[in-house]
PDB file of C-alpha atoms in Angstrom:
ATOM      1  CA  ASN I 227      89.497 103.517 118.645  1.00 66.00           C
ATOM      2  CA  ALA I 228      89.953 106.766 116.686  1.00 80.00           C
ATOM      3  CA  GLY I 229      93.563 107.485 117.760  1.00 93.00           C
ATOM      4  CA  VAL I 230      94.347 111.199 117.441  1.00 95.00           C
ATOM      5  CA  THR I 231      91.643 113.460 116.024  1.00 96.00           C
ATOM      6  CA  GLN I 232      91.945 117.102 115.006  1.00 97.00           C
ATOM      7  CA  THR I 233      89.356 119.750 114.180  1.00 97.00           C
ATOM      8  CA  PRO I 234      88.895 121.551 111.910  1.00 96.00           C
ATOM      9  CA  LYS I 235      90.497 119.923 108.868  1.00 95.00           C
ATOM     10  CA  PHE I 236      90.707 123.200 106.942  1.00 96.00           C
ATOM     11  CA  GLN I 237      90.486 126.839 107.994  1.00 96.00           C
ATOM     12  CA  VAL I 238      90.939 130.197 106.303  1.00 97.00           C
ATOM     13  CA  LEU I 239      91.510 133.245 108.498  1.00 96.00           C
ATOM     14  CA  LYS I 240      92.101 136.915 107.894  1.00 97.00           C
ATOM     15  CA  THR I 241      95.121 138.589 109.447  1.00 97.00           C
ATOM     16  CA  GLY I 242      94.381 139.491 113.060  1.00 97.00           C
ATOM     17  CA  GLN I 243      91.613 136.935 113.589  1.00 97.00           C
ATOM     18  CA  SER I 244      91.882 134.354 116.346  1.00 96.00           C
ATOM     19  CA  MET I 245      91.073 130.677 116.402  1.00 96.00           C
ATOM     20  CA  THR I 246      91.640 127.493 118.385  1.00 97.00           C
ATOM     21  CA  LEU I 247      92.734 124.188 116.913  1.00 98.00           C
ATOM     22  CA  GLN I 248      91.392 121.212 118.799  1.00 97.00           C
ATOM     23  CA  CYS I 249      93.098 117.864 119.363  1.00 98.00           C
ATOM     24  CA  ALA I 250      91.937 114.789 121.233  1.00 97.00           C
ATOM     25  CA  GLN I 251      93.383 111.313 121.748  1.00 96.00           C
ATOM     26  CA  ASP I 252      91.723 108.174 123.052  1.00 95.00           C
ATOM     27  CA  MET I 253      94.845 106.096 123.759  1.00 91.00           C
ATOM     28  CA  ASN I 254      95.249 107.229 127.379  1.00 90.00           C
ATOM     29  CA  HIS I 255      98.571 108.846 126.516  1.00 89.00           C
ATOM     30  CA  ASN I 256     100.185 111.244 128.951  1.00 87.00           C
ATOM     31  CA  SER I 257     102.170 113.350 126.477  1.00 87.00           C
ATOM     32  CA  MET I 258     100.808 115.478 123.643  1.00 91.00           C
ATOM     33  CA  TYR I 259     102.462 117.717 121.059  1.00 92.00           C
ATOM     34  CA  TRP I 260     101.712 120.397 118.461  1.00 95.00           C
ATOM     35  CA  TYR I 261     103.846 120.645 115.308  1.00 95.00           C
ATOM     36  CA  ARG I 262     103.706 122.777 112.215  1.00 97.00           C
ATOM     37  CA  GLN I 263     104.835 121.574 108.805  1.00 95.00           C
ATOM     38  CA  ASP I 264     105.995 124.016 106.144  1.00 94.00           C
ATOM     39  CA  PRO I 265     107.421 123.321 102.674  1.00 86.00           C
ATOM     40  CA  GLY I 266     111.197 123.100 102.841  1.00 81.00           C
ATOM     41  CA  MET I 267     111.212 123.330 106.644  1.00 83.00           C
ATOM     42  CA  GLY I 268     110.074 119.933 107.825  1.00 85.00           C
ATOM     43  CA  LEU I 269     108.093 119.473 111.029  1.00 92.00           C
ATOM     44  CA  ARG I 270     108.846 121.819 113.900  1.00 92.00           C
ATOM     45  CA  LEU I 271     107.622 121.502 117.464  1.00 90.00           C
ATOM     46  CA  ILE I 272     105.476 124.413 118.685  1.00 93.00           C
ATOM     47  CA  TYR I 273     104.448 123.318 122.185  1.00 92.00           C
ATOM     48  CA  TYR I 274     104.196 120.086 124.085  1.00 89.00           C
ATOM     49  CA  SER I 275     102.564 118.782 127.226  1.00 89.00           C
ATOM     50  CA  ALA I 276     104.532 116.067 128.977  1.00 83.00           C
ATOM     51  CA  SER I 277     101.602 115.278 131.257  1.00 83.00           C
ATOM     52  CA  GLU I 278      98.209 116.644 132.245  1.00 87.00           C
ATOM     53  CA  GLY I 279      98.625 120.041 133.857  1.00 87.00           C
ATOM     54  CA  THR I 280     101.984 120.880 132.267  1.00 88.00           C
ATOM     55  CA  THR I 281     102.939 122.625 129.027  1.00 91.00           C
ATOM     56  CA  ASP I 282     106.296 123.712 127.628  1.00 88.00           C
ATOM     57  CA  LYS I 283     107.588 125.619 124.647  1.00 89.00           C
ATOM     58  CA  GLY I 284     109.090 123.866 121.694  1.00 87.00           C
ATOM     59  CA  GLU I 285     111.204 125.236 118.868  1.00 86.00           C
ATOM     60  CA  VAL I 286     108.724 127.807 117.443  1.00 93.00           C
ATOM     61  CA  PRO I 287     106.243 128.927 120.161  1.00 94.00           C
ATOM     62  CA  ASN I 288     105.895 132.629 119.274  1.00 95.00           C
ATOM     63  CA  GLY I 289     102.355 133.631 118.341  1.00 96.00           C
ATOM     64  CA  TYR I 290     100.756 130.544 119.888  1.00 97.00           C
ATOM     65  CA  ASN I 291      99.273 129.470 123.193  1.00 97.00           C
ATOM     66  CA  VAL I 292      98.192 126.029 124.339  1.00 97.00           C
ATOM     67  CA  SER I 293      95.875 124.491 126.892  1.00 96.00           C
ATOM     68  CA  ARG I 294      95.970 120.928 128.183  1.00 95.00           C
ATOM     69  CA  LEU I 295      92.293 120.773 129.024  1.00 88.00           C
ATOM     70  CA  ASN I 296      92.432 117.240 130.432  1.00 94.00           C
ATOM     71  CA  LYS I 297      94.347 114.070 129.692  1.00 94.00           C
ATOM     72  CA  ARG I 298      92.564 113.605 126.351  1.00 96.00           C
ATOM     73  CA  GLU I 299      92.576 117.111 124.920  1.00 97.00           C
ATOM     74  CA  PHE I 300      95.295 119.582 123.937  1.00 97.00           C
ATOM     75  CA  SER I 301      94.332 122.789 122.118  1.00 97.00           C
ATOM     76  CA  LEU I 302      96.428 125.306 120.192  1.00 98.00           C
ATOM     77  CA  ARG I 303      95.309 128.932 120.019  1.00 97.00           C
ATOM     78  CA  LEU I 304      96.321 131.664 117.612  1.00 96.00           C
ATOM     79  CA  GLU I 305      95.376 134.966 119.262  1.00 93.00           C
ATOM     80  CA  SER I 306      96.112 137.243 116.291  1.00 96.00           C
ATOM     81  CA  ALA I 307      96.779 135.249 113.146  1.00 96.00           C
ATOM     82  CA  ALA I 308      99.528 136.339 110.746  1.00 97.00           C
ATOM     83  CA  PRO I 309     100.266 135.166 107.177  1.00 97.00           C
ATOM     84  CA  SER I 310     103.479 133.575 108.503  1.00 96.00           C
ATOM     85  CA  GLN I 311     101.283 131.142 110.428  1.00 97.00           C
ATOM     86  CA  THR I 312      99.912 129.658 107.209  1.00 97.00           C
ATOM     87  CA  SER I 313     100.879 126.027 107.603  1.00 97.00           C
ATOM     88  CA  VAL I 314      99.707 122.492 108.248  1.00 97.00           C
ATOM     89  CA  TYR I 315      99.351 121.804 111.968  1.00 98.00           C
ATOM     90  CA  PHE I 316      99.721 118.330 113.413  1.00 97.00           C
ATOM     91  CA  CYS I 317      98.880 117.107 116.870  1.00 96.00           C
ATOM     92  CA  ALA I 318     100.572 114.002 118.250  1.00 93.00           C
ATOM     93  CA  SER I 319     100.523 111.942 121.417  1.00 91.00           C
ATOM     94  CA  SER I 320     102.738 109.365 123.079  1.00 87.00           C
ATOM     95  CA  ASP I 321     103.027 107.190 126.165  1.00 81.00           C
ATOM     96  CA  SER I 322     104.293 108.403 129.517  1.00 65.00           C
ATOM     97  CA  GLU I 323     107.499 110.387 129.443  1.00 59.00           C
ATOM     98  CA  TYR I 324     109.767 107.459 130.178  1.00 59.00           C
ATOM     99  CA  LEU I 325     107.987 105.027 127.914  1.00 58.00           C
ATOM    100  CA  ALA I 326     107.900 107.689 125.222  1.00 54.00           C
ATOM    101  CA  LEU I 327     111.656 107.412 124.942  1.00 57.00           C
ATOM    102  CA  ARG I 328     111.259 103.897 123.636  1.00 64.00           C
ATOM    103  CA  HIS I 329     107.972 104.272 121.792  1.00 71.00           C
ATOM    104  CA  THR I 330     106.721 106.304 118.888  1.00 80.00           C
ATOM    105  CA  GLN I 331     104.418 109.289 118.642  1.00 86.00           C
ATOM    106  CA  TYR I 332     100.990 108.943 117.037  1.00 90.00           C
ATOM    107  CA  PHE I 333      99.902 111.729 114.727  1.00 93.00           C
ATOM    108  CA  GLY I 334      96.536 113.205 113.822  1.00 95.00           C
ATOM    109  CA  PRO I 335      95.505 113.940 110.209  1.00 94.00           C
ATOM    110  CA  GLY I 336      96.401 117.632 110.393  1.00 96.00           C
ATOM    111  CA  THR I 337      94.690 121.018 110.075  1.00 97.00           C
ATOM    112  CA  ARG I 338      95.439 123.055 106.971  1.00 96.00           C
ATOM    113  CA  LEU I 339      95.392 126.734 107.934  1.00 97.00           C
ATOM    114  CA  THR I 340      95.616 129.661 105.540  1.00 97.00           C
ATOM    115  CA  VAL I 341      95.959 133.210 106.854  1.00 97.00           C
ATOM    116  CA  LEU I 342      95.204 135.902 104.284  1.00 96.00           C
TER     117      LEU I 342
ATOM    118  CA  LYS J  85     121.935 121.953 117.376  1.00 75.00           C
ATOM    119  CA  GLN J  86     121.076 118.632 115.764  1.00 79.00           C
ATOM    120  CA  GLU J  87     120.701 118.838 111.974  1.00 88.00           C
ATOM    121  CA  VAL J  88     118.910 116.069 110.091  1.00 93.00           C
ATOM    122  CA  THR J  89     119.366 115.785 106.325  1.00 96.00           C
ATOM    123  CA  GLN J  90     117.539 113.533 103.916  1.00 96.00           C
ATOM    124  CA  ILE J  91     118.869 113.076 100.405  1.00 92.00           C
ATOM    125  CA  PRO J  92     117.474 112.927  97.800  1.00 91.00           C
ATOM    126  CA  ALA J  93     114.459 115.188  98.306  1.00 93.00           C
ATOM    127  CA  ALA J  94     112.573 113.192  95.662  1.00 96.00           C
ATOM    128  CA  LEU J  95     113.041 109.787  94.073  1.00 96.00           C
ATOM    129  CA  SER J  96     111.212 108.023  91.258  1.00 97.00           C
ATOM    130  CA  VAL J  97     111.687 104.287  90.648  1.00 97.00           C
ATOM    131  CA  PRO J  98     109.952 101.592  88.572  1.00 97.00           C
ATOM    132  CA  GLU J  99     107.817  99.049  90.375  1.00 97.00           C
ATOM    133  CA  GLY J 100     109.732  96.046  91.701  1.00 97.00           C
ATOM    134  CA  GLU J 101     112.994  97.876  92.251  1.00 97.00           C
ATOM    135  CA  ASN J 102     114.817  97.735  95.571  1.00 97.00           C
ATOM    136  CA  LEU J 103     115.683 101.176  96.909  1.00 96.00           C
ATOM    137  CA  VAL J 104     117.484 102.941  99.742  1.00 96.00           C
ATOM    138  CA  LEU J 105     116.534 106.216 101.413  1.00 97.00           C
ATOM    139  CA  ASN J 106     119.182 108.087 103.366  1.00 97.00           C
ATOM    140  CA  CYS J 107     119.153 110.101 106.564  1.00 97.00           C
ATOM    141  CA  SER J 108     122.196 111.802 108.081  1.00 97.00           C
ATOM    142  CA  PHE J 109     122.549 113.646 111.371  1.00 94.00           C
ATOM    143  CA  THR J 110     125.230 115.813 112.918  1.00 91.00           C
ATOM    144  CA  ASP J 111     125.094 114.806 116.612  1.00 84.00           C
ATOM    145  CA  SER J 112     125.698 111.128 117.324  1.00 82.00           C
ATOM    146  CA  ALA J 113     124.305 111.416 120.888  1.00 81.00           C
ATOM    147  CA  ILE J 114     120.872 110.209 119.865  1.00 82.00           C
ATOM    148  CA  TYR J 115     118.465 108.155 121.955  1.00 79.00           C
ATOM    149  CA  ASN J 116     116.547 106.648 119.076  1.00 86.00           C
ATOM    150  CA  LEU J 117     115.778 107.156 115.408  1.00 91.00           C
ATOM    151  CA  GLN J 118     112.440 106.641 113.696  1.00 92.00           C
ATOM    152  CA  TRP J 119     111.253 106.410 110.121  1.00 96.00           C
ATOM    153  CA  PHE J 120     107.779 107.752 109.346  1.00 95.00           C
ATOM    154  CA  ARG J 121     105.608 107.612 106.263  1.00 97.00           C
ATOM    155  CA  GLN J 122     103.363 110.508 105.233  1.00 95.00           C
ATOM    156  CA  ASP J 123     100.734 110.156 102.528  1.00 94.00           C
ATOM    157  CA  PRO J 124      99.503 113.319 100.745  1.00 89.00           C
ATOM    158  CA  GLY J 125      97.110 115.278 102.938  1.00 85.00           C
ATOM    159  CA  LYS J 126      97.525 112.861 105.817  1.00 88.00           C
ATOM    160  CA  GLY J 127      99.358 112.617 109.102  1.00 89.00           C
ATOM    161  CA  LEU J 128     102.500 110.641 109.863  1.00 92.00           C
ATOM    162  CA  THR J 129     102.619 106.907 110.479  1.00 92.00           C
ATOM    163  CA  SER J 130     105.562 105.339 112.277  1.00 91.00           C
ATOM    164  CA  LEU J 131     107.257 102.577 110.275  1.00 94.00           C
ATOM    165  CA  LEU J 132     110.306 101.587 112.302  1.00 94.00           C
ATOM    166  CA  LEU J 133     111.995 102.739 115.498  1.00 90.00           C
ATOM    167  CA  ILE J 134     115.643 101.928 116.234  1.00 91.00           C
ATOM    168  CA  GLN J 135     117.052 102.404 119.723  1.00 86.00           C
ATOM    169  CA  SER J 136     120.569 103.814 119.937  1.00 85.00           C
ATOM    170  CA  SER J 137     121.869 100.440 121.119  1.00 87.00           C
ATOM    171  CA  GLN J 138     120.481  98.678 118.043  1.00 90.00           C
ATOM    172  CA  ARG J 139     121.894  98.468 114.540  1.00 93.00           C
ATOM    173  CA  GLU J 140     118.761  97.683 112.553  1.00 94.00           C
ATOM    174  CA  GLN J 141     115.051  96.945 112.612  1.00 93.00           C
ATOM    175  CA  THR J 142     112.947  95.054 110.076  1.00 95.00           C
ATOM    176  CA  SER J 143     109.255  95.042 109.280  1.00 93.00           C
ATOM    177  CA  GLY J 144     108.086  93.163 106.227  1.00 96.00           C
ATOM    178  CA  ARG J 145     109.767  94.625 103.142  1.00 97.00           C
ATOM    179  CA  LEU J 146     111.312  97.447 105.171  1.00 97.00           C
ATOM    180  CA  ASN J 147     114.692  97.407 106.856  1.00 97.00           C
ATOM    181  CA  ALA J 148     116.161 100.368 108.700  1.00 96.00           C
ATOM    182  CA  SER J 149     119.784 100.557 109.803  1.00 96.00           C
ATOM    183  CA  LEU J 150     121.561 102.906 112.171  1.00 95.00           C
ATOM    184  CA  ASP J 151     125.251 103.811 112.304  1.00 94.00           C
ATOM    185  CA  LYS J 152     125.705 106.371 115.045  1.00 90.00           C
ATOM    186  CA  SER J 153     129.453 106.730 114.547  1.00 91.00           C
ATOM    187  CA  SER J 154     128.999 107.916 110.986  1.00 93.00           C
ATOM    188  CA  GLY J 155     125.760 109.783 111.701  1.00 94.00           C
ATOM    189  CA  ARG J 156     123.729 107.833 109.162  1.00 96.00           C
ATOM    190  CA  SER J 157     120.580 105.795 108.857  1.00 97.00           C
ATOM    191  CA  THR J 158     119.150 104.072 105.808  1.00 97.00           C
ATOM    192  CA  LEU J 159     115.677 102.784 105.020  1.00 97.00           C
ATOM    193  CA  TYR J 160     115.746  99.887 102.584  1.00 97.00           C
ATOM    194  CA  ILE J 161     112.541  99.037 100.725  1.00 97.00           C
ATOM    195  CA  ALA J 162     112.526  95.713  98.909  1.00 97.00           C
ATOM    196  CA  ALA J 163     110.470  94.999  95.793  1.00 97.00           C
ATOM    197  CA  SER J 164     108.849  98.444  95.722  1.00 97.00           C
ATOM    198  CA  GLN J 165     105.140  98.770  94.919  1.00 97.00           C
ATOM    199  CA  PRO J 166     103.026 101.734  93.759  1.00 97.00           C
ATOM    200  CA  GLY J 167     101.424 101.712  97.219  1.00 96.00           C
ATOM    201  CA  ASP J 168     104.820 102.635  98.675  1.00 97.00           C
ATOM    202  CA  SER J 169     104.549 106.065  97.038  1.00 97.00           C
ATOM    203  CA  ALA J 170     104.646 108.599  99.872  1.00 97.00           C
ATOM    204  CA  THR J 171     107.012 110.945 101.677  1.00 96.00           C
ATOM    205  CA  TYR J 172     109.372 109.249 104.109  1.00 97.00           C
ATOM    206  CA  LEU J 173     110.721 111.190 107.077  1.00 97.00           C
ATOM    207  CA  CYS J 174     113.356 110.293 109.602  1.00 96.00           C
ATOM    208  CA  ALA J 175     113.247 111.743 113.097  1.00 93.00           C
ATOM    209  CA  LEU J 176     115.661 111.647 116.015  1.00 89.00           C
ATOM    210  CA  LYS J 177     115.295 111.765 119.755  1.00 82.00           C
ATOM    211  CA  VAL J 178     118.399 113.521 120.993  1.00 69.00           C
ATOM    212  CA  GLY J 179     120.132 112.881 124.278  1.00 54.00           C
ATOM    213  CA  ALA J 180     118.993 110.858 127.257  1.00 51.00           C
ATOM    214  CA  TYR J 181     115.971 110.960 129.490  1.00 50.00           C
ATOM    215  CA  SER J 182     116.305 114.045 131.655  1.00 49.00           C
ATOM    216  CA  GLY J 183     112.921 114.518 133.226  1.00 48.00           C
ATOM    217  CA  ALA J 184     109.675 116.141 132.264  1.00 45.00           C
ATOM    218  CA  GLY J 185     109.154 117.004 128.640  1.00 48.00           C
ATOM    219  CA  SER J 186     112.349 115.488 127.400  1.00 51.00           C
ATOM    220  CA  TYR J 187     110.814 113.535 124.546  1.00 64.00           C
ATOM    221  CA  GLN J 188     111.203 115.811 121.567  1.00 74.00           C
ATOM    222  CA  LEU J 189     111.827 114.749 117.994  1.00 84.00           C
ATOM    223  CA  THR J 190     113.971 116.481 115.379  1.00 88.00           C
ATOM    224  CA  PHE J 191     112.736 115.776 111.855  1.00 92.00           C
ATOM    225  CA  GLY J 192     114.386 115.697 108.458  1.00 95.00           C
ATOM    226  CA  LYS J 193     112.561 117.332 105.547  1.00 95.00           C
ATOM    227  CA  GLY J 194     111.706 114.014 103.948  1.00 96.00           C
ATOM    228  CA  THR J 195     112.197 112.117 100.703  1.00 97.00           C
ATOM    229  CA  LYS J 196     109.211 112.003  98.346  1.00 96.00           C
ATOM    230  CA  LEU J 197     109.095 108.550  96.752  1.00 97.00           C
ATOM    231  CA  SER J 198     107.181 107.752  93.580  1.00 97.00           C
ATOM    232  CA  VAL J 199     106.937 104.121  92.461  1.00 97.00           C
ATOM    233  CA  ILE J 200     105.922 103.924  88.814  1.00 97.00           C
ATOM    234  CA  PRO J 201     103.750 100.939  87.759  1.00 95.00           C
TER     235      PRO J 201
END
């Protein structure tokens, strides 16, 4: 049982390049989330998927797109990377929407992205 | 908008000391509050979750309390150990269940704890 896995662990991009961050969970959770963590800013929600087939914007969605490929996988895409997107990106998952109100989120190990 | 503040930003204590980490929030209409631990270069691990109807939760040497009326939560760590060194974050779920996608967390910036042997 691996929990939440993220690939890659590290990535360096040049301004304007694109890339996709991958996330997968094996806990049969319905809801999945993407956060970014910046020094002095805490964790901020980028996008979330309450259930397979649905996605919604979080606090800081600009410059990102997401795809809920199936129940297990939730990817985050940067179409044209900017230095302001240098950050640590975390994926998380949780139980069904109602249960999630009483239960915690489980986090992956993070992807450290640098945009030059 | 809910604001979550954690003070101090960093704390250094000798091994064996009991300590308290603080979390304050501006909107008392919370659904639950969680404390997470984050080790350097790692993801977050949930330590304790307190529902809005509860006053405290305990797990081993950890005790978390919640006072909604004053907008405060504390995480008490008894007999601290070097292995407790990490960043501790509190996070809130605001409001009540209101349908799809309503489970969003608002995080504080964390307190970085160092326990000196």
